[in-house]
CSV table of C-alpha atoms in Angstrom, one decimal:
chain,number,residue,atom,x,y,z
A,1,ARG,CA,26.3,6.9,21.6
A,2,GLU,CA,28.2,3.9,22.8
A,3,CYS,CA,26.8,4.0,26.1
A,4,SER,CA,23.3,4.6,25.3
A,5,GLY,CA,23.3,2.6,21.9
A,6,HIS,CA,21.2,5.4,20.3
A,7,ALA,CA,21.4,6.6,16.7
A,8,ALA,CA,19.4,9.5,15.3
A,9,LEU,CA,18.3,9.5,11.8
A,10,LEU,CA,17.1,12.6,9.6
A,11,SER,CA,14.1,12.4,7.3
A,12,ALA,CA,12.8,15.0,4.9
A,13,SER,CA,9.3,15.6,6.3
A,14,LEU,CA,7.5,14.6,3.2
A,15,GLN,CA,5.4,11.4,3.4
A,16,LEU,CA,7.6,9.3,1.0
A,17,ALA,CA,10.8,10.3,2.7
A,18,ARG,CA,9.3,9.4,6.0
A,19,ILE,CA,8.3,5.9,4.7
A,20,GLN,CA,11.6,5.6,3.3
A,21,THR,CA,13.4,6.3,6.5
A,22,ASP,CA,11.0,4.3,8.4
A,23,SER,CA,11.8,1.1,6.1
A,24,VAL,CA,15.7,1.7,6.7
A,25,VAL,CA,15.1,2.0,10.6
A,26,GLU,CA,13.0,-1.3,10.6
A,27,MET,CA,16.0,-3.1,8.8
A,28,LEU,CA,18.5,-1.7,11.3
A,29,ARG,CA,16.1,-2.6,14.3
A,30,GLU,CA,16.1,-6.1,13.0
A,31,LEU,CA,19.8,-6.2,12.9
A,32,TYR,CA,20.5,-4.1,16.1
A,33,PRO,CA,17.6,-4.9,18.6
A,34,ASN,CA,19.6,-3.4,21.4
A,35,LEU,CA,19.9,0.0,19.7
A,36,ARG,CA,17.5,2.8,20.0
A,37,PHE,CA,16.7,4.7,16.6
A,38,GLU,CA,15.3,8.1,16.9
A,39,ILE,CA,13.9,9.9,13.7
A,40,VAL,CA,14.1,13.7,13.1
A,41,ALA,CA,12.0,15.1,10.4
A,42,MET,CA,12.9,18.2,8.4
A,43,SER,CA,11.8,19.7,5.2
A,44,THR,CA,14.5,21.0,2.4
A,45,THR,CA,14.3,24.0,0.1
A,46,GLY,CA,13.9,21.6,-2.9
A,47,ASP,CA,10.7,20.2,-1.1
A,48,LYS,CA,9.5,23.9,-0.7
A,49,ILE,CA,10.1,25.2,-4.3
A,50,LEU,CA,7.0,23.4,-5.8
A,51,ASP,CA,6.5,26.1,-8.7
A,52,THR,CA,9.6,25.5,-10.6
A,53,ALA,CA,10.6,22.7,-12.9
A,54,LEU,CA,13.1,20.3,-11.2
A,55,SER,CA,15.4,20.8,-14.2
A,56,LYS,CA,15.5,24.6,-13.8
A,57,ILE,CA,16.2,24.4,-10.0
A,58,GLY,CA,19.4,22.6,-11.4
A,59,GLU,CA,21.0,21.8,-8.0
A,60,LYS,CA,20.7,18.4,-6.6
A,61,SER,CA,21.9,19.7,-3.5
A,62,LEU,CA,18.6,21.7,-2.7
A,63,PHE,CA,17.3,18.3,-1.5
A,64,THR,CA,20.4,17.4,0.4
A,65,LYS,CA,22.2,20.5,1.8
A,66,GLU,CA,20.1,21.2,5.0
A,67,LEU,CA,20.1,17.4,5.9
A,68,GLU,CA,23.9,17.3,5.5
A,69,ASN,CA,24.2,20.2,7.8
A,70,ALA,CA,22.5,18.3,10.5
A,71,LEU,CA,24.7,15.6,9.9
A,72,GLU,CA,27.9,17.8,10.2
A,73,ARG,CA,26.6,19.2,13.4
A,74,ASN,CA,26.3,15.7,14.8
A,75,GLU,CA,22.6,16.6,15.4
A,76,VAL,CA,22.0,13.2,13.6
A,77,ASP,CA,24.0,10.3,12.7
A,78,LEU,CA,22.4,9.2,9.4
A,79,VAL,CA,20.3,10.7,6.6
A,80,VAL,CA,18.1,8.5,4.3
A,81,HIS,CA,17.8,9.7,0.6
A,82,SER,CA,16.6,8.4,-2.7
A,83,LEU,CA,20.1,7.8,-4.4
A,84,LYS,CA,18.9,9.5,-7.3
A,85,ASP,CA,18.8,12.7,-5.5
A,86,LEU,CA,22.4,12.5,-4.3
A,87,PRO,CA,25.0,14.2,-6.6
A,88,THR,CA,27.8,12.0,-7.9
A,89,SER,CA,30.4,14.0,-5.9
A,90,LEU,CA,29.3,14.4,-2.1
A,91,PRO,CA,30.8,17.4,-0.1
A,92,PRO,CA,34.0,16.3,1.8
A,93,GLY,CA,33.4,14.6,5.0
A,94,PHE,CA,30.3,12.7,3.9
A,95,THR,CA,29.8,9.3,2.3
A,96,ILE,CA,27.0,6.9,1.4
A,97,GLY,CA,27.4,4.1,3.8
A,98,ALA,CA,24.6,2.0,2.5
A,99,VAL,CA,22.8,1.4,-0.7
A,100,CYS,CA,19.9,-0.7,0.0
A,101,LYS,CA,18.4,-3.4,-2.3
A,102,ARG,CA,16.8,-1.7,-5.1
A,103,GLU,CA,13.0,-1.5,-5.8
A,104,ASN,CA,11.8,-1.6,-9.2
A,105,PRO,CA,13.9,1.2,-11.1
A,106,LEU,CA,11.5,1.5,-14.0
A,107,ASP,CA,9.0,4.4,-14.7
A,108,ALA,CA,5.3,4.1,-14.5
A,109,VAL,CA,2.3,5.7,-16.1
A,110,VAL,CA,-0.6,6.7,-13.9
A,111,PHE,CA,-3.6,7.6,-15.8
A,112,HIS,CA,-6.5,10.0,-15.2
A,113,PRO,CA,-9.6,8.0,-14.2
A,114,LYS,CA,-11.2,8.4,-17.4
A,115,ASN,CA,-8.3,6.7,-19.1
A,116,CYS,CA,-8.3,3.7,-17.1
A,117,GLY,CA,-7.1,0.7,-18.9
A,118,LYS,CA,-5.3,2.6,-21.5
A,119,THR,CA,-1.7,2.7,-22.5
A,120,LEU,CA,0.1,5.8,-23.7
A,121,SER,CA,0.0,4.6,-27.4
A,122,LEU,CA,-3.8,4.4,-27.0
A,123,LEU,CA,-4.3,8.0,-25.7
A,124,PRO,CA,-6.1,10.4,-27.9
A,125,GLU,CA,-3.8,12.8,-30.2
A,126,LYS,CA,-2.7,15.8,-28.2
A,127,SER,CA,-3.3,14.3,-24.9
A,128,VAL,CA,-1.3,16.0,-22.3
A,129,VAL,CA,1.2,13.9,-20.1
A,130,GLY,CA,2.8,15.4,-17.0
A,131,THR,CA,6.4,14.8,-16.0
A,132,SER,CA,8.9,17.0,-14.1
A,133,SER,CA,11.9,14.9,-15.8
A,134,LEU,CA,13.8,16.1,-18.9
A,135,ARG,CA,15.1,12.5,-19.2
A,136,ARG,CA,11.4,11.2,-19.4
A,137,ALA,CA,10.0,13.7,-21.7
A,138,ALA,CA,13.0,13.7,-24.2
A,139,GLN,CA,12.5,9.8,-24.6
A,140,LEU,CA,8.8,9.8,-24.6
A,141,LYS,CA,8.4,12.6,-27.0
A,142,LYS,CA,10.3,10.7,-29.6
A,143,LYS,CA,8.5,7.5,-28.9
A,144,PHE,CA,4.9,9.1,-28.7
A,145,PRO,CA,5.0,12.2,-31.0
A,146,GLN,CA,1.3,12.4,-31.1
A,147,LEU,CA,1.2,13.5,-27.2
A,148,GLU,CA,2.1,16.5,-25.3
A,149,PHE,CA,4.5,16.7,-22.3
A,150,ARG,CA,4.3,19.2,-19.9
A,151,ASP,CA,5.9,20.0,-16.4
A,152,ILE,CA,4.2,18.8,-13.2
A,153,ARG,CA,5.7,19.6,-9.9
A,154,GLY,CA,5.1,18.6,-6.4
A,155,ASN,CA,5.3,15.6,-4.1
A,156,LEU,CA,3.6,12.5,-5.2
A,157,ASN,CA,0.2,13.3,-3.3
A,158,THR,CA,0.2,16.6,-5.0
A,159,ARG,CA,0.8,15.4,-8.4
A,160,LEU,CA,-2.0,12.6,-8.1
A,161,LYS,CA,-4.2,15.2,-6.8
A,162,LYS,CA,-3.6,17.3,-9.9
A,163,LEU,CA,-4.2,14.5,-12.1
A,164,ASP,CA,-7.4,13.1,-10.5
A,165,GLU,CA,-9.2,16.3,-9.7
A,166,LYS,CA,-8.4,18.4,-12.6
A,167,GLU,CA,-8.7,17.9,-16.5
A,168,ASP,CA,-5.2,19.1,-17.2
A,169,PHE,CA,-3.5,15.9,-17.5
A,170,SER,CA,-4.4,12.5,-19.3
A,171,ALA,CA,-1.6,10.8,-17.4
A,172,ILE,CA,1.4,11.5,-15.4
A,173,ILE,CA,4.7,9.6,-15.3
A,174,LEU,CA,6.3,8.8,-11.9
A,175,ALA,CA,8.9,6.4,-10.6
A,176,ALA,CA,7.4,3.0,-10.0
A,177,ALA,CA,9.5,2.6,-6.7
A,178,GLY,CA,7.9,5.7,-5.0
A,179,LEU,CA,4.3,4.6,-5.9
A,180,LYS,CA,5.1,1.1,-4.4
A,181,ARG,CA,6.6,2.4,-1.2
A,182,MET,CA,3.4,4.8,-0.8
A,183,GLY,CA,1.2,1.6,-1.2
A,184,TRP,CA,-0.2,3.1,-4.5
A,185,GLU,CA,0.9,0.2,-6.9
A,186,ASN,CA,-2.7,-0.2,-7.8
A,187,ARG,CA,-2.5,3.2,-9.7
A,188,ILE,CA,0.2,1.9,-12.0
A,189,GLY,CA,-1.6,1.7,-15.5
A,190,GLN,CA,1.6,0.9,-17.4
A,191,LEU,CA,5.2,0.2,-16.6
A,192,LEU,CA,7.6,1.7,-19.1
A,193,SER,CA,10.2,-1.0,-20.1
A,194,PRO,CA,13.7,0.1,-20.8
A,195,GLU,CA,13.0,0.0,-24.5
A,196,ASP,CA,10.4,2.8,-24.0
A,197,CYS,CA,12.2,4.6,-21.5
A,198,LEU,CA,15.7,4.2,-19.9
A,199,TYR,CA,15.5,5.2,-16.0
A,200,ALA,CA,17.5,7.7,-14.0
A,201,VAL,CA,20.9,7.1,-12.3
A,202,GLY,CA,20.1,5.4,-9.0
A,203,GLN,CA,16.4,5.3,-9.5
A,204,GLY,CA,14.6,2.9,-7.0
A,205,ALA,CA,17.5,2.5,-4.7
A,206,LEU,CA,17.8,4.2,-1.0
A,207,ALA,CA,21.1,5.5,0.3
A,208,VAL,CA,22.1,6.1,3.7
A,209,GLU,CA,24.5,9.1,4.0
A,210,VAL,CA,26.7,9.2,7.0
A,211,ARG,CA,29.9,11.0,8.3
A,212,ALA,CA,32.9,9.5,6.3
A,213,LYS,CA,34.9,9.6,9.5
A,214,ASP,CA,32.5,7.9,11.9
A,215,GLN,CA,33.6,4.3,11.7
A,216,GLU,CA,31.2,3.1,14.3
A,217,ILE,CA,28.0,4.5,12.2
A,218,LEU,CA,29.8,3.4,9.0
A,219,ASN,CA,30.2,-0.2,10.2
A,220,MET,CA,26.6,-0.4,11.6
A,221,VAL,CA,25.0,0.7,8.2
A,222,SER,CA,27.2,-1.2,6.0
A,223,ALA,CA,25.4,-4.4,7.0
A,224,LEU,CA,22.5,-2.7,4.6
A,225,HIS,CA,24.4,-2.8,1.6
A,226,ASP,CA,22.8,-5.0,-1.2
A,227,ALA,CA,26.1,-5.8,-3.3
A,228,ASN,CA,24.3,-6.1,-6.7
A,229,THR,CA,22.6,-2.8,-6.4
A,230,VAL,CA,25.8,-1.3,-5.1
A,231,LEU,CA,27.6,-2.4,-8.2
A,232,CYS,CA,24.8,-1.3,-10.6
A,233,CYS,CA,24.5,2.1,-9.1
A,234,ILE,CA,28.4,2.7,-8.9
A,235,ALA,CA,28.5,2.1,-12.7
A,236,GLU,CA,25.5,4.4,-13.3
A,237,ARG,CA,26.8,7.1,-11.0
A,238,ALA,CA,30.4,6.8,-12.7
A,239,PHE,CA,28.6,7.1,-16.2
A,240,MET,CA,26.8,10.3,-15.0
A,241,LYS,CA,29.8,11.9,-13.4
A,242,ARG,CA,32.1,11.4,-16.5
A,243,LEU,CA,29.3,13.0,-18.6
A,244,GLU,CA,28.8,15.8,-15.9
A,245,GLY,CA,25.3,15.3,-16.2
A,246,GLY,CA,22.4,16.3,-13.7
A,247,CYS,CA,18.8,17.1,-13.4
A,248,SER,CA,19.3,19.9,-16.0
A,249,VAL,CA,20.1,17.4,-19.0
A,250,PRO,CA,18.5,14.1,-20.3
A,251,VAL,CA,20.9,11.3,-19.2
A,252,ALA,CA,19.4,7.7,-18.8
A,253,VAL,CA,20.5,4.3,-18.0
A,254,ASN,CA,19.8,0.6,-17.6
A,255,THR,CA,21.8,-1.9,-15.7
A,256,MET,CA,21.7,-5.6,-15.2
A,257,LEU,CA,24.0,-8.1,-13.5
A,258,LYS,CA,23.9,-11.6,-14.6
A,259,ASP,CA,26.4,-14.5,-14.0
A,260,GLY,CA,29.0,-12.2,-12.7
A,261,GLN,CA,28.6,-9.8,-15.8
A,262,LEU,CA,27.6,-6.4,-15.2
A,263,TYR,CA,25.8,-4.7,-18.2
A,264,LEU,CA,25.3,-1.0,-18.5
A,265,THR,CA,23.3,0.8,-21.3
A,266,GLY,CA,23.5,4.6,-21.3
A,267,ALA,CA,22.2,7.2,-23.2
A,268,VAL,CA,22.0,11.1,-23.8
A,269,TYR,CA,19.3,12.9,-25.4
A,270,SER,CA,18.4,16.4,-26.8
A,271,LEU,CA,15.5,17.9,-25.1
A,272,ASP,CA,13.0,16.9,-27.8
A,273,GLY,CA,14.5,13.5,-28.1
A,274,SER,CA,15.2,13.9,-31.9
A,275,ASP,CA,19.0,13.8,-31.2
A,276,SER,CA,20.3,10.8,-29.0
A,277,LEU,CA,23.1,8.5,-28.3
A,278,LYS,CA,22.9,5.2,-26.8
A,279,GLU,CA,25.4,2.4,-26.2
A,280,THR,CA,25.7,-0.8,-23.9
A,281,MET,CA,28.9,-2.1,-22.5
A,282,GLN,CA,29.6,-5.0,-20.1
A,283,THR,CA,32.3,-6.1,-17.7
A,284,SER,CA,33.1,-8.9,-15.1
A,285,VAL,CA,32.6,-8.2,-11.5
A,286,ASN,CA,33.1,-11.7,-10.5
A,287,TYR,CA,35.8,-11.0,-7.7
A,288,PRO,CA,36.2,-12.7,-4.4
A,289,GLN,CA,35.9,-10.7,-1.2
A,290,ARG,CA,39.4,-9.9,0.2
A,291,ASN,CA,39.7,-9.4,4.0
A,292,GLU,CA,42.6,-7.0,4.0
A,293,ASP,CA,42.6,-4.1,6.4
A,294,GLY,CA,44.8,-1.2,5.3
A,295,PRO,CA,45.0,2.1,4.0
A,296,ASN,CA,42.4,1.4,1.2
A,297,ASP,CA,39.9,0.5,4.1
A,298,ASP,CA,37.5,3.4,3.1
A,299,VAL,CA,38.0,3.9,-0.5
A,300,GLN,CA,34.8,5.8,-1.9
A,301,HIS,CA,33.6,4.9,-5.4
A,302,VAL,CA,31.5,7.8,-6.7
A,303,GLY,CA,30.6,8.8,-3.0
A,304,ILE,CA,29.8,5.1,-2.0
A,305,THR,CA,31.8,3.4,0.8
A,306,ALA,CA,31.1,-0.3,0.6
A,307,LYS,CA,33.9,-2.4,2.5
A,308,ASN,CA,31.7,-5.6,2.3
A,309,VAL,CA,31.5,-5.6,-1.4
A,310,PRO,CA,34.8,-6.8,-3.2
A,311,GLY,CA,37.0,-3.6,-4.1
A,312,GLN,CA,38.0,-5.0,-7.5
A,313,ALA,CA,34.4,-5.5,-8.5
A,314,GLN,CA,33.6,-1.8,-7.4
A,315,GLU,CA,36.6,-0.7,-9.5
A,316,ALA,CA,35.3,-2.5,-12.5
A,317,ALA,CA,31.9,-1.2,-12.2
A,318,GLU,CA,33.2,2.3,-11.8
A,319,ASN,CA,35.5,1.8,-14.8
A,320,LEU,CA,32.6,0.4,-16.9
A,321,GLY,CA,30.6,3.8,-16.2
A,322,VAL,CA,33.6,5.8,-17.0
A,323,GLU,CA,34.3,3.8,-20.4
A,324,LEU,CA,30.7,4.0,-21.4
A,325,ALA,CA,30.6,7.7,-20.9
A,326,SER,CA,33.9,8.1,-22.8
A,327,LEU,CA,32.6,6.2,-25.7
A,328,LEU,CA,29.5,8.5,-25.9
A,329,LEU,CA,31.6,11.6,-25.5
A,330,SER,CA,33.9,10.4,-28.5
A,331,LYS,CA,30.6,10.2,-30.5
A,332,GLY,CA,29.4,13.7,-29.7
A,333,ALA,CA,27.6,13.5,-26.5
A,334,LYS,CA,29.0,16.8,-25.1
A,335,HIS,CA,27.5,18.7,-27.9
A,336,ILE,CA,24.0,17.1,-27.4
A,337,LEU,CA,24.2,17.8,-23.7
A,338,SER,CA,25.4,21.3,-23.8
A,339,VAL,CA,22.7,22.2,-26.3
A,340,ALA,CA,20.2,20.7,-23.9
A,341,ARG,CA,21.7,22.6,-21.0
A,342,GLN,CA,21.4,25.9,-22.8
A,343,LEU,CA,18.0,25.2,-24.2
A,344,ASN,CA,16.7,24.3,-20.7
A,345,ASP,CA,18.2,27.5,-19.2
A,346,THR,CA,16.4,29.6,-21.7
A,347,ARG,CA,13.1,27.8,-21.3
């Protein structure tokens, strides 16, 4: 690689994954005009299982395992993921070497053409809304009890097709970031504010996964880190990890970084949204960058290696996530989540 100046990137074969990978390559090409980047496409088990609700599949690793195998075998040097697809603990030997600037993390409502111009609150009673996410369903069932929420799987193209060409759904809920990246922003009929629906951990951010020991590639991709996004996502991932949350339970967040203060709101929900706990905490992340090479060079925080973001700020962000989760656990979050997990298993 040193001689030819060549790096291979792996992309899941779906259109959105390819667009996301292309955008990362574009940034790398601007930074390293003399390097050659080659994109290798591959589909994952998670992409192929389209008839099962995401929460029932349970394992985030379904979307990442095959990609990591290629990384391990040195067939590729970096893998681009949606950060929200990456588990909070990565397998040994891997790390997130870059977290790119976050796109809008909010959820969006896309309406059936006949409901164009409406919002969720204006839909007729018993209208069916599609979402594959327990987190979205739990929050929206509570907020809009007059609506029905049903599973809808498939990639973005498939879901929009199901919405437009059939009469099964009045609307579907998707991540605004994915719609924007696909160039379908005009389909967003309503953005759900954090008051309506807290978002998923890491939603809207792209992550570049690399071999943890590959110093050359790590140094190269670290230039893509967006410090604010890194700190927000470390806090969110630490919150999720402490709660032992995942796709099979409704865990949601909202983060904001303002004037050196990081604010994290986190919540857990029962499947029907009737039972919930929600709290907000804050911490200062206003620390200078220290240039000290040493044994702490490659400290990972919930799977993220970010040498160019102050270490103390990363620690503060991680502690914030852990403390907020501990607060919710002390108020009974474990019970809410274990009931949700059991109910989801029997669905």
